Short mmCIF file of C-alpha atoms and ligand atoms in Angstrom, two decimals:
data_model
loop_
_atom_site.label_atom_id
_atom_site.label_comp_id
_atom_site.label_asym_id
_atom_site.label_seq_id
_atom_site.Cartn_x
_atom_site.Cartn_y
_atom_site.Cartn_z
CA MET A 1 98.13 -116.36 -10.45
CA ASN A 2 95.36 -118.90 -9.98
CA ASN A 3 93.00 -116.87 -7.93
CA VAL A 4 89.50 -117.32 -9.32
CA ASN A 5 86.03 -115.87 -8.34
CA PRO A 6 83.63 -118.37 -9.35
CA ASN A 7 80.68 -115.82 -9.58
CA ALA A 8 82.41 -113.22 -11.78
CA THR A 9 81.40 -112.76 -15.40
CA LYS A 10 84.02 -109.94 -15.92
CA TRP A 11 87.46 -109.09 -14.99
CA PRO A 12 87.55 -106.40 -12.05
CA LEU A 13 87.52 -102.87 -13.05
CA SER A 14 90.98 -102.43 -11.92
CA SER A 15 92.26 -105.29 -14.30
CA ARG A 16 90.13 -103.78 -17.12
CA LEU A 17 91.89 -100.46 -16.56
CA PHE A 18 95.32 -101.86 -16.49
CA HIS A 19 94.63 -103.83 -19.62
CA TRP A 20 93.45 -101.15 -21.76
CA VAL A 21 95.74 -98.50 -20.54
CA SER A 22 98.73 -100.91 -21.30
CA ALA A 23 97.57 -101.36 -24.85
CA ILE A 24 97.16 -97.54 -25.35
CA LEU A 25 100.59 -96.91 -23.86
CA LEU A 26 102.18 -99.61 -26.21
CA LEU A 27 100.48 -98.08 -29.18
CA VAL A 28 101.82 -94.75 -28.09
CA THR A 29 105.24 -95.55 -27.40
CA TRP A 30 105.51 -97.57 -30.82
CA ILE A 31 103.95 -94.49 -32.79
CA LEU A 32 106.37 -92.29 -31.16
CA MET A 33 109.08 -94.45 -32.40
CA LEU A 34 107.78 -94.55 -36.06
CA LEU A 35 107.68 -90.80 -35.95
CA TYR A 36 111.15 -90.60 -34.86
CA GLN A 37 112.34 -92.96 -37.45
CA ASN A 38 110.32 -90.72 -40.16
CA THR A 39 111.52 -87.37 -39.08
CA ASP A 40 114.75 -87.91 -36.99
CA ASP A 41 113.38 -85.33 -34.47
CA LYS A 42 114.96 -85.83 -31.16
CA ALA A 43 111.74 -84.97 -29.34
CA TYR A 44 110.15 -88.17 -30.25
CA ILE A 45 112.88 -90.48 -29.21
CA GLY A 46 112.81 -88.53 -25.72
CA LEU A 47 109.13 -89.06 -25.61
CA HIS A 48 109.46 -92.82 -26.39
CA LYS A 49 111.84 -93.42 -23.69
CA ALA A 50 109.39 -91.53 -21.05
CA PHE A 51 106.45 -93.55 -22.36
CA GLY A 52 108.51 -96.67 -22.30
CA ILE A 53 109.47 -96.15 -18.67
CA SER A 54 105.77 -95.33 -17.84
CA ILE A 55 105.08 -98.87 -19.42
CA LEU A 56 107.55 -100.40 -17.05
CA CYS A 57 105.96 -98.69 -13.90
CA TRP A 58 102.44 -99.42 -15.17
CA MET A 59 103.18 -103.28 -15.80
CA ILE A 60 104.83 -103.60 -12.18
CA ALA A 61 101.74 -102.07 -10.81
CA ARG A 62 99.58 -104.35 -12.95
CA VAL A 63 101.31 -107.51 -11.91
CA ILE A 64 100.75 -106.40 -8.33
CA ASN A 65 97.21 -105.69 -8.90
CA ARG A 66 96.96 -109.28 -10.88
CA VAL A 67 98.32 -111.19 -7.68
CA PHE A 68 95.58 -109.37 -5.43
CA THR A 69 92.61 -109.63 -7.51
CA LYS A 70 90.40 -112.56 -8.71
CA ALA A 71 90.02 -113.75 -12.37
CA PRO A 72 86.66 -114.72 -13.85
CA PRO A 73 86.45 -118.60 -14.35
CA ALA A 74 88.08 -119.65 -17.64
CA PRO A 75 85.45 -120.34 -20.46
CA PRO A 76 85.22 -123.91 -21.60
CA MET A 77 87.99 -124.77 -24.15
CA PRO A 78 90.11 -127.56 -24.98
CA LYS A 79 93.19 -127.97 -22.65
CA TRP A 80 95.80 -126.98 -25.19
CA GLN A 81 93.95 -123.71 -25.87
CA ARG A 82 93.95 -123.19 -22.01
CA VAL A 83 97.61 -123.71 -21.75
CA ILE A 84 98.54 -121.33 -24.68
CA SER A 85 96.39 -118.79 -23.39
CA LYS A 86 98.14 -118.91 -19.95
CA LEU A 87 101.63 -118.95 -21.53
CA SER A 88 100.74 -116.12 -24.01
CA HIS A 89 99.53 -114.09 -21.10
CA PHE A 90 102.49 -114.64 -19.07
CA GLY A 91 104.67 -114.01 -22.03
CA LEU A 92 102.98 -110.67 -22.60
CA TYR A 93 103.51 -109.54 -19.20
CA ALA A 94 107.14 -110.59 -19.07
CA LEU A 95 107.87 -109.07 -22.67
CA LEU A 96 106.16 -105.74 -21.60
CA ILE A 97 108.65 -105.61 -18.45
CA ALA A 98 111.66 -106.79 -20.11
CA MET A 99 111.34 -104.31 -23.18
CA PRO A 100 111.60 -101.13 -21.27
CA MET A 101 114.53 -102.61 -19.02
CA ALA A 102 116.44 -103.23 -22.11
CA GLY A 103 115.80 -99.76 -23.54
CA LEU A 104 116.75 -98.39 -20.11
CA LEU A 105 120.01 -100.27 -20.02
CA MET A 106 120.82 -99.57 -23.64
CA THR A 107 120.43 -95.78 -22.94
CA VAL A 108 122.51 -95.57 -19.67
CA TYR A 109 125.09 -97.98 -20.90
CA GLY A 110 125.40 -95.63 -23.82
CA GLY A 111 126.12 -92.89 -21.20
CA ARG A 112 122.69 -90.86 -21.44
CA PRO A 113 120.49 -90.15 -18.56
CA VAL A 114 116.68 -90.57 -19.44
CA ASP A 115 114.43 -87.60 -19.09
CA ILE A 116 110.94 -88.37 -17.82
CA PHE A 117 108.66 -85.83 -19.42
CA GLY A 118 110.97 -83.00 -18.05
CA LEU A 119 109.83 -83.97 -14.66
CA PHE A 120 113.00 -85.73 -13.54
CA GLN A 121 115.91 -87.72 -15.00
CA ILE A 122 116.93 -91.45 -14.46
CA PRO A 123 120.71 -90.80 -14.06
CA VAL A 124 123.41 -93.04 -15.58
CA PHE A 125 123.60 -95.53 -12.80
CA VAL A 126 126.15 -97.79 -14.42
CA THR A 127 129.58 -97.49 -15.96
CA PRO A 128 129.03 -96.50 -19.59
CA ASP A 129 129.96 -99.45 -21.85
CA ARG A 130 129.72 -99.62 -25.55
CA SER A 131 129.51 -103.18 -25.95
CA ALA A 132 126.77 -103.55 -23.29
CA ALA A 133 124.85 -100.72 -24.93
CA ARG A 134 124.90 -102.52 -28.28
CA PHE A 135 124.00 -105.82 -26.59
CA TYR A 136 120.82 -104.26 -25.13
CA ASN A 137 120.11 -102.41 -28.19
CA ASP A 138 120.02 -105.72 -30.12
CA VAL A 139 117.88 -107.33 -27.50
CA HIS A 140 115.47 -104.45 -27.51
CA THR A 141 115.19 -104.14 -31.28
CA ASP A 142 115.82 -107.46 -32.82
CA ILE A 143 114.65 -110.01 -29.95
CA ILE A 144 112.06 -108.65 -27.72
CA TRP A 145 110.19 -106.23 -30.25
CA PRO A 146 109.63 -109.14 -32.66
CA MET A 147 108.25 -111.37 -29.77
CA ILE A 148 105.97 -108.54 -28.49
CA ILE A 149 104.66 -108.19 -32.35
CA ALA A 150 104.18 -112.21 -32.44
CA PHE A 151 102.42 -112.30 -29.02
CA THR A 152 100.16 -109.47 -29.57
CA LEU A 153 99.06 -110.74 -33.02
CA LEU A 154 98.35 -114.04 -31.49
CA HIS A 155 96.52 -112.46 -28.56
CA ILE A 156 94.33 -110.36 -30.97
CA SER A 157 93.73 -113.18 -33.30
CA ALA A 158 92.53 -115.45 -30.41
CA ALA A 159 90.15 -112.46 -29.33
CA LEU A 160 88.73 -112.29 -32.88
CA TYR A 161 88.25 -115.93 -32.98
CA HIS A 162 86.28 -116.00 -29.77
CA GLN A 163 84.26 -112.92 -30.96
CA PHE A 164 83.57 -114.11 -34.53
CA ILE A 165 83.81 -117.82 -34.83
CA LEU A 166 83.07 -119.06 -31.30
CA LYS A 167 80.77 -116.27 -30.48
CA ASP A 168 81.22 -116.61 -26.83
CA LYS A 169 81.53 -112.86 -25.87
CA LEU A 170 84.92 -113.50 -24.17
CA ILE A 171 85.70 -109.85 -24.97
CA ASN A 172 82.95 -108.66 -22.64
CA ARG A 173 84.88 -110.00 -19.77
CA MET A 174 87.64 -107.42 -20.60
CA LYS A 175 85.23 -104.51 -21.43
C1 HEM B 201 107.67 -101.35 -23.72
C2 HEM B 201 108.17 -100.21 -23.90
C3 HEM B 201 109.12 -99.96 -25.30
C4 HEM B 201 108.59 -100.34 -26.45
C5 HEM B 201 107.45 -101.25 -27.09
C6 HEM B 201 109.85 -99.97 -27.37
C7 HEM B 201 109.60 -100.12 -28.86
C8 HEM B 201 110.72 -99.74 -29.76
C9 HEM B 201 110.90 -100.13 -30.99
C10 HEM B 201 109.90 -100.84 -31.92
C11 HEM B 201 112.10 -99.59 -31.40
C12 HEM B 201 112.54 -99.45 -32.93
C13 HEM B 201 113.22 -100.71 -33.26
C14 HEM B 201 113.75 -101.06 -34.69
O1 HEM B 201 114.87 -100.17 -34.91
O2 HEM B 201 113.14 -101.48 -35.56
C15 HEM B 201 112.65 -99.00 -30.44
C16 HEM B 201 114.08 -98.37 -30.30
C17 HEM B 201 114.50 -97.79 -29.33
N1 HEM B 201 114.12 -97.64 -28.21
FE1 HEM B 201 112.42 -98.39 -27.42
N2 HEM B 201 110.72 -99.21 -26.74
C18 HEM B 201 110.28 -99.25 -25.38
C19 HEM B 201 110.94 -98.69 -24.23
C20 HEM B 201 112.16 -98.08 -24.36
C21 HEM B 201 112.93 -97.32 -23.35
C22 HEM B 201 112.36 -97.31 -21.77
C23 HEM B 201 113.85 -96.76 -23.75
C24 HEM B 201 114.86 -95.92 -23.05
C25 HEM B 201 114.74 -95.57 -21.86
C26 HEM B 201 113.94 -97.05 -25.18
C27 HEM B 201 114.92 -96.58 -25.99
C28 HEM B 201 115.08 -96.87 -27.38
C29 HEM B 201 115.98 -96.46 -28.16
C30 HEM B 201 117.19 -95.46 -27.90
C31 HEM B 201 115.79 -96.91 -29.47
C32 HEM B 201 116.58 -96.66 -30.77
C33 HEM B 201 117.50 -97.76 -31.01
C34 HEM B 201 118.14 -97.51 -32.42
O3 HEM B 201 117.93 -96.62 -33.04
O4 HEM B 201 119.04 -98.32 -32.61
N3 HEM B 201 112.95 -97.78 -25.47
N4 HEM B 201 112.03 -99.07 -29.26
C1 HEM B 202 92.31 -105.05 -29.87
C2 HEM B 202 93.14 -105.41 -28.81
C3 HEM B 202 92.93 -106.44 -27.69
C4 HEM B 202 91.83 -107.23 -27.27
C5 HEM B 202 90.57 -107.37 -28.08
C6 HEM B 202 92.16 -107.89 -26.01
C7 HEM B 202 91.40 -108.71 -25.38
C8 HEM B 202 91.54 -109.33 -24.20
C9 HEM B 202 90.78 -110.23 -23.54
C10 HEM B 202 89.30 -110.53 -24.05
C11 HEM B 202 91.42 -110.85 -22.36
C12 HEM B 202 90.66 -111.61 -21.39
C13 HEM B 202 91.03 -113.01 -21.46
C14 HEM B 202 90.36 -114.02 -20.48
O1 HEM B 202 89.22 -113.50 -19.89
O2 HEM B 202 90.70 -114.92 -20.20
C15 HEM B 202 92.71 -110.21 -22.50
C16 HEM B 202 93.61 -110.43 -21.72
C17 HEM B 202 94.87 -109.97 -21.69
N1 HEM B 202 95.26 -109.17 -22.54
FE1 HEM B 202 94.41 -108.33 -24.06
N2 HEM B 202 93.38 -107.63 -25.71
C18 HEM B 202 93.87 -106.66 -26.64
C19 HEM B 202 95.17 -106.07 -26.74
C20 HEM B 202 96.19 -106.44 -25.71
C21 HEM B 202 97.48 -105.98 -25.80
C22 HEM B 202 97.95 -104.94 -26.85
C23 HEM B 202 98.29 -106.40 -24.88
C24 HEM B 202 99.73 -106.30 -24.49
C25 HEM B 202 100.57 -106.34 -25.30
C26 HEM B 202 97.40 -107.30 -23.98
C27 HEM B 202 97.61 -108.19 -22.91
C28 HEM B 202 96.84 -108.97 -22.31
C29 HEM B 202 97.22 -109.62 -21.14
C30 HEM B 202 98.62 -109.74 -20.51
C31 HEM B 202 95.93 -110.52 -20.84
C32 HEM B 202 96.00 -111.38 -19.61
C33 HEM B 202 95.19 -110.91 -18.38
C34 HEM B 202 95.66 -111.80 -17.28
O3 HEM B 202 95.33 -113.06 -17.45
O4 HEM B 202 96.05 -111.30 -16.26
N3 HEM B 202 96.12 -107.29 -24.61
N4 HEM B 202 92.89 -109.41 -23.60
#
């Protein structure tokens, strides 16, 4: 993923769309889970799953788009910041793919198909297994979710640091 366009000042339109739609999908998926936890209404968990699967599809398309598009040149910064930026971006991609996969596996190992907005269902494609379901439940809620929170907070803090302390207009590259 080191394809750079030396003349670009912004990410290509496709990358910007992929970025902001991913952020919105993540927010919606999380809000649906909060609604479910606070109301116990099954409709919300159904929508949480459907939006979560949408994130999986969107992220796979985003990675393909990332391989075929060129990034703007990295702004000048100390090497350690560049390394952390690359690692955290890679981490966010990996987490946003692993999270819905764990959710899907938790559900099908629990013996439940996943309904996608009433359009079609992902069938139970494994032999249901309670201990596997519990394992992926733990991975989903206790491992990957706290990592998503940590990486996203780091990411947004870095964006705010560029905007208000360095004042280098980095956010314009993604607008
Ligand atoms: C990137 C996508 C996803 C995100 C960010 C996400 C996030 C979350 C969060 C924050 C929770 C609550 C954790 C807690 O108890 O504190 C949760 C629970 C859950 N998620 Fe997801 N999820 C995603 C995708 C999915 C998918 C694709 C499925 C299933 C197809 C799914 C099924 C579930 C289920 C069944 C629970 C409830 C677990 C329980 O109550 O023990 N999630 N998810
Ligand atoms: C207020 C919220 C956010 C702001 C201001 C923001 C800002 C940015 C900016 C400015 C970049 C480009 C950095 C560069 O040019 O080198 C970027 C890249 C990126 N953002 Fe965000 N972002 C936000 C939310 C999120 C969220 C919620 C996620 C996913 C959880 C995310 C995932 C990514 C990823 C993976 C990249 C790397 C793109 C690449 O190198 O292919 N962002 N973000």
